[in-house]
Structure formats: structure tokens, C-alpha cells
Amino acid sequence: MREQPLYTGATVWKWNASAEDWSRQTDVAVKAGKGHPNTNQANIVIGDWHWFLPHNVRYLGRVHVETGQVEYLELPAQLMPDENSRENDVWLWGRGHAGNLPRNAGGFAVGDHGHTGTGWGHISAASPTRVGRYLFLPVVTGTVYVIDTTVKLLSPAALVAINDLGPGGETWTLATVTCAGDRLFAHTMKEIICIQSPAQSGSDTQKSD
């Protein structure tokens, strides 16, 4: 019916490191990818919007399927969680942790530089999952982005949370998050994870968030 470029005329919320905040830019030309603009598998259509992770920039993108409006929000490349306090979590911008070395349960190091990246680029990411109004986007490092898909504009207000599926630099996954009842399930190369509210927690072995 028509071709829709994802590179030109976009609205972008870009992270400003000096101000430690996002800034809004309009009518921007975004170099979203070399051969193709979206990371393999990391796209989903919700209502009138087609959401995707671009190929070589750490953005979340969406394009309106009727109007062709293109929007981007820059996301942290990786979350480095603190063991003791969420307030001390570190968001890495632009690039992931230089020491990423994902290992499986047997201690075997997985893959080459493609697997030790952040999930943007030539490697595929897990397919996103929609639960109600929320979109869960896991990437290979175990960082999971939670997005409110009901926002009128794709801005920092759409970013509900950034969580982890394991220690930063030591976790690797290509698994989709699955919803069953009031629980979320995920798995990494080392473990299966059940995420639920503390009120639901019983004697089960699980990771609560």
C-alpha cells in the first residue's frame, strides 16, 4: 500500500548526559540501522502503533500505521543492578558494560562479542510481551524495559520501570517474558524466574520484584 521510512522526520527524546535528563528533538533524521531498521524479532503491533527496537541505536521506536508518524525514546543501554538497593542501580547510556561475560549454569561462557553486547545490533532480541497496557521488552543482558503503551506521545513518561533478570554483566537471555495469571515468568541461561507481588509470595522458590 505504501512504503514508510523510519529514518527521517522523527520525534526523538534523547538522553542529555550533562543535564541528566532527556531533551525533545523534532524532525530528526535517525540512523536506525544499516541493512534494516529494527532488531530482529523485537517488534509488536498494538492498536495503531508498530513498536520496535532499532538496529544500532539504543532507542525504543514506534511508527503509526495509518499516519506514518515516527517517534523514538532513547533508553539506557543496560541496567547494572545494585545488590542492596534499587536507589543505587546504575543506568549505562550509549554502550553496555565493557565486562559483559554471560555464562550458563555450568559456567560456560556463551558466544562471542555478539552475545556479550546489549541486544541492539546484529543479534536478535527476545520478542516483546504485552500485558494489559504494559509492554515488556527484555534484551540479551537480562535488562527488561516496561513501557506504558497507552501514552499519546512516546516520551520519558512512557518508561514505567527498568528491571533485571540477573547480575549485570553476568546474565544472558533470548527468552520472552510470559504472563500466567498474576505472575510473570522468564528464564536466563542459568535459571527460571517467577515474578510476582510480595503478597503472593509463599514458600515457592522465586525472584520477586
Tab-separated table of C-alpha atoms in Angstrom:
chain	number	residue	atom	x	y	z
A	1	MET	CA	0.000	0.000	0.000
A	2	ARG	CA	2.864	2.370	0.808
A	3	GLU	CA	6.443	2.496	1.999
A	4	GLN	CA	7.179	4.113	5.348
A	5	PRO	CA	10.729	5.316	6.098
A	6	LEU	CA	11.806	5.117	9.727
A	7	TYR	CA	14.882	7.327	9.289
A	8	THR	CA	13.533	10.817	8.605
A	9	GLY	CA	11.163	13.332	10.151
A	10	ALA	CA	11.104	11.618	13.543
A	11	THR	CA	10.452	12.981	17.008
A	12	VAL	CA	13.222	11.858	19.406
A	13	TRP	CA	13.599	12.079	23.163
A	14	LYS	CA	17.379	11.865	23.523
A	15	TRP	CA	19.318	11.494	26.770
A	16	ASN	CA	21.395	14.545	27.703
A	17	ALA	CA	24.229	13.356	29.931
A	18	SER	CA	25.239	16.808	31.145
A	19	ALA	CA	21.707	17.681	32.248
A	20	GLU	CA	20.975	14.096	33.356
A	21	ASP	CA	17.620	14.293	31.606
A	22	TRP	CA	16.009	13.752	28.216
A	23	SER	CA	15.554	16.513	25.639
A	24	ARG	CA	12.941	16.517	22.872
A	25	GLN	CA	14.003	16.930	19.258
A	26	THR	CA	11.669	17.142	16.259
A	27	ASP	CA	12.060	16.423	12.559
A	28	VAL	CA	15.184	14.364	13.248
A	29	ALA	CA	16.956	12.024	10.831
A	30	VAL	CA	17.720	8.854	12.802
A	31	LYS	CA	20.265	6.321	11.573
A	32	ALA	CA	18.323	3.382	12.932
A	33	GLY	CA	20.153	0.593	11.121
A	34	LYS	CA	22.396	-0.367	8.243
A	35	GLY	CA	20.588	-3.135	6.394
A	36	HIS	CA	17.303	-2.996	8.284
A	37	PRO	CA	15.922	-0.526	10.849
A	38	ASN	CA	14.721	-2.884	13.562
A	39	THR	CA	16.413	-5.527	15.687
A	40	ASN	CA	15.239	-8.993	14.650
A	41	GLN	CA	12.048	-10.182	16.402
A	42	ALA	CA	11.829	-7.164	18.715
A	43	ASN	CA	8.665	-5.671	17.260
A	44	ILE	CA	4.945	-5.790	18.012
A	45	VAL	CA	1.791	-4.034	16.772
A	46	ILE	CA	-0.515	-2.615	19.456
A	47	GLY	CA	-3.538	-0.714	18.214
A	48	ASP	CA	-2.404	1.789	15.584
A	49	TRP	CA	1.257	1.700	16.587
A	50	HIS	CA	4.038	-0.627	15.449
A	51	TRP	CA	6.653	-0.760	18.234
A	52	PHE	CA	10.243	-1.899	17.648
A	53	LEU	CA	13.845	-1.733	18.883
A	54	PRO	CA	16.075	-0.041	16.299
A	55	HIS	CA	19.069	-1.909	14.971
A	56	ASN	CA	22.105	0.061	16.108
A	57	VAL	CA	20.916	2.860	18.413
A	58	ARG	CA	19.647	2.281	21.950
A	59	TYR	CA	16.190	3.650	21.258
A	60	LEU	CA	12.650	2.350	21.505
A	61	GLY	CA	10.777	3.271	18.350
A	62	ARG	CA	7.227	3.249	17.134
A	63	VAL	CA	5.501	4.200	13.889
A	64	HIS	CA	1.805	4.957	13.440
A	65	VAL	CA	0.474	2.503	10.869
A	66	GLU	CA	-2.038	4.998	9.422
A	67	THR	CA	-0.259	8.366	9.533
A	68	GLY	CA	3.371	7.244	9.338
A	69	GLN	CA	4.325	9.332	12.386
A	70	VAL	CA	7.678	8.093	13.773
A	71	GLU	CA	8.761	8.512	17.390
A	72	TYR	CA	11.857	7.411	19.320
A	73	LEU	CA	12.794	7.322	23.001
A	74	GLU	CA	16.413	6.740	23.997
A	75	LEU	CA	16.744	4.027	26.646
A	76	PRO	CA	19.677	3.082	28.873
A	77	ALA	CA	21.782	0.506	27.067
A	78	GLN	CA	21.962	-1.685	30.171
A	79	LEU	CA	20.986	-1.796	33.824
A	80	MET	CA	23.667	-2.620	36.385
A	81	PRO	CA	21.609	-3.530	39.467
A	82	ASP	CA	22.844	-2.958	42.974
A	83	GLU	CA	22.579	-5.979	45.272
A	84	ASN	CA	21.304	-3.965	48.228
A	85	SER	CA	19.241	-1.029	46.977
A	86	ARG	CA	17.344	-0.112	43.829
A	87	GLU	CA	18.312	3.509	44.505
A	88	ASN	CA	21.913	2.554	43.725
A	89	ASP	CA	21.148	0.889	40.394
A	90	VAL	CA	23.259	2.284	37.543
A	91	TRP	CA	21.890	3.012	34.083
A	92	LEU	CA	24.521	2.757	31.348
A	93	TRP	CA	23.898	5.005	28.334
A	94	GLY	CA	25.139	4.508	24.788
A	95	ARG	CA	27.072	1.314	25.460
A	96	GLY	CA	26.710	-1.678	27.721
A	97	HIS	CA	29.114	-2.825	30.387
A	98	ALA	CA	32.555	-3.467	28.953
A	99	GLY	CA	32.963	-6.601	31.081
A	100	ASN	CA	29.797	-8.401	29.987
A	101	LEU	CA	30.580	-12.107	30.199
A	102	PRO	CA	27.399	-14.166	30.265
A	103	ARG	CA	27.802	-17.741	31.485
A	104	ASN	CA	25.333	-20.595	31.686
A	105	ALA	CA	24.547	-22.685	34.773
A	106	GLY	CA	27.597	-24.850	34.080
A	107	GLY	CA	29.930	-21.855	33.973
A	108	PHE	CA	30.357	-21.990	30.187
A	109	ALA	CA	30.928	-18.601	28.543
A	110	VAL	CA	28.318	-18.012	25.836
A	111	GLY	CA	29.312	-16.892	22.364
A	112	ASP	CA	31.438	-14.053	21.047
A	113	HIS	CA	31.094	-10.265	21.073
A	114	GLY	CA	27.594	-10.547	19.599
A	115	HIS	CA	26.335	-12.319	22.680
A	116	THR	CA	28.143	-10.050	25.101
A	117	GLY	CA	26.567	-6.902	23.674
A	118	THR	CA	23.362	-5.242	24.818
A	119	GLY	CA	20.704	-6.639	22.491
A	120	TRP	CA	20.814	-3.870	19.916
A	121	GLY	CA	22.633	-4.596	16.686
A	122	HIS	CA	23.043	-7.735	14.616
A	123	ILE	CA	21.896	-10.098	17.355
A	124	SER	CA	18.200	-10.822	17.794
A	125	ALA	CA	16.380	-9.792	20.939
A	126	ALA	CA	13.520	-11.671	22.559
A	127	SER	CA	10.031	-10.896	21.301
A	128	PRO	CA	8.249	-8.300	23.448
A	129	THR	CA	5.202	-9.181	25.559
A	130	ARG	CA	2.108	-7.080	26.129
A	131	VAL	CA	0.221	-7.499	29.423
A	132	GLY	CA	-2.715	-5.099	29.595
A	133	ARG	CA	-1.370	-1.610	28.969
A	134	TYR	CA	2.246	-2.601	29.621
A	135	LEU	CA	4.895	-3.752	27.181
A	136	PHE	CA	7.788	-5.866	28.499
A	137	LEU	CA	10.976	-5.670	26.415
A	138	PRO	CA	13.822	-7.983	27.530
A	139	VAL	CA	17.255	-7.784	25.910
A	140	VAL	CA	20.164	-10.210	25.989
A	141	THR	CA	21.826	-8.745	29.101
A	142	GLY	CA	18.759	-9.516	31.223
A	143	THR	CA	17.706	-5.870	31.314
A	144	VAL	CA	13.909	-5.579	30.973
A	145	TYR	CA	12.148	-2.341	29.986
A	146	VAL	CA	8.499	-1.818	30.968
A	147	ILE	CA	6.593	0.622	28.763
A	148	ASP	CA	3.106	2.123	29.080
A	149	THR	CA	1.619	1.662	25.607
A	150	THR	CA	-1.344	3.981	26.242
A	151	VAL	CA	0.734	7.180	26.126
A	152	LYS	CA	-0.298	9.700	23.474
A	153	LEU	CA	3.330	10.662	22.835
A	154	LEU	CA	6.376	8.417	23.176
A	155	SER	CA	8.260	10.346	25.855
A	156	PRO	CA	10.119	9.502	29.090
A	157	ALA	CA	6.697	9.338	30.751
A	158	ALA	CA	6.150	6.049	28.892
A	159	LEU	CA	9.037	4.383	30.746
A	160	VAL	CA	7.417	2.665	33.738
A	161	ALA	CA	10.418	0.691	35.015
A	162	ILE	CA	13.772	-0.867	34.163
A	163	ASN	CA	14.482	-4.166	35.908
A	164	ASP	CA	16.988	-7.012	35.770
A	165	LEU	CA	16.834	-10.784	35.402
A	166	GLY	CA	20.221	-11.301	36.998
A	167	PRO	CA	23.537	-9.671	37.920
A	168	GLY	CA	24.713	-7.052	35.471
A	169	GLY	CA	27.370	-8.348	33.101
A	170	GLU	CA	26.735	-11.972	34.103
A	171	THR	CA	23.273	-12.627	32.648
A	172	TRP	CA	22.216	-13.658	29.165
A	173	THR	CA	18.763	-14.398	27.733
A	174	LEU	CA	16.886	-14.566	24.449
A	175	ALA	CA	13.665	-15.590	26.186
A	176	THR	CA	10.342	-13.807	26.043
A	177	VAL	CA	8.582	-12.853	29.258
A	178	THR	CA	5.375	-14.886	29.685
A	179	CYS	CA	2.290	-13.971	31.714
A	180	ALA	CA	0.210	-16.612	33.511
A	181	GLY	CA	-2.424	-15.444	35.948
A	182	ASP	CA	-0.896	-12.743	38.116
A	183	ARG	CA	2.656	-13.944	37.582
A	184	LEU	CA	5.363	-13.279	35.040
A	185	PHE	CA	7.793	-15.997	34.021
A	186	ALA	CA	11.194	-15.579	32.388
A	187	HIS	CA	14.363	-17.587	32.055
A	188	THR	CA	18.041	-16.929	31.560
A	189	MET	CA	20.911	-19.259	30.759
A	190	LYS	CA	21.111	-20.045	34.472
A	191	GLU	CA	17.605	-20.113	35.923
A	192	ILE	CA	13.852	-19.940	35.540
A	193	ILE	CA	12.336	-16.891	37.230
A	194	CYS	CA	8.840	-16.275	38.597
A	195	ILE	CA	7.989	-12.626	39.290
A	196	GLN	CA	5.026	-11.771	41.490
A	197	SER	CA	3.983	-9.314	44.163
A	198	PRO	CA	5.282	-9.885	47.713
A	199	ALA	CA	1.703	-10.527	48.864
A	200	GLN	CA	1.556	-13.579	46.561
A	201	SER	CA	4.870	-14.980	47.722
A	202	GLY	CA	4.666	-18.187	49.662
A	203	SER	CA	7.139	-20.972	50.087
A	204	ASP	CA	7.869	-21.092	46.345
A	205	THR	CA	11.415	-20.508	45.148
A	206	GLN	CA	11.257	-17.340	43.097
A	207	LYS	CA	12.564	-13.873	42.423
A	208	SER	CA	10.103	-11.189	43.488
A	209	ASP	CA	10.144	-7.712	42.007
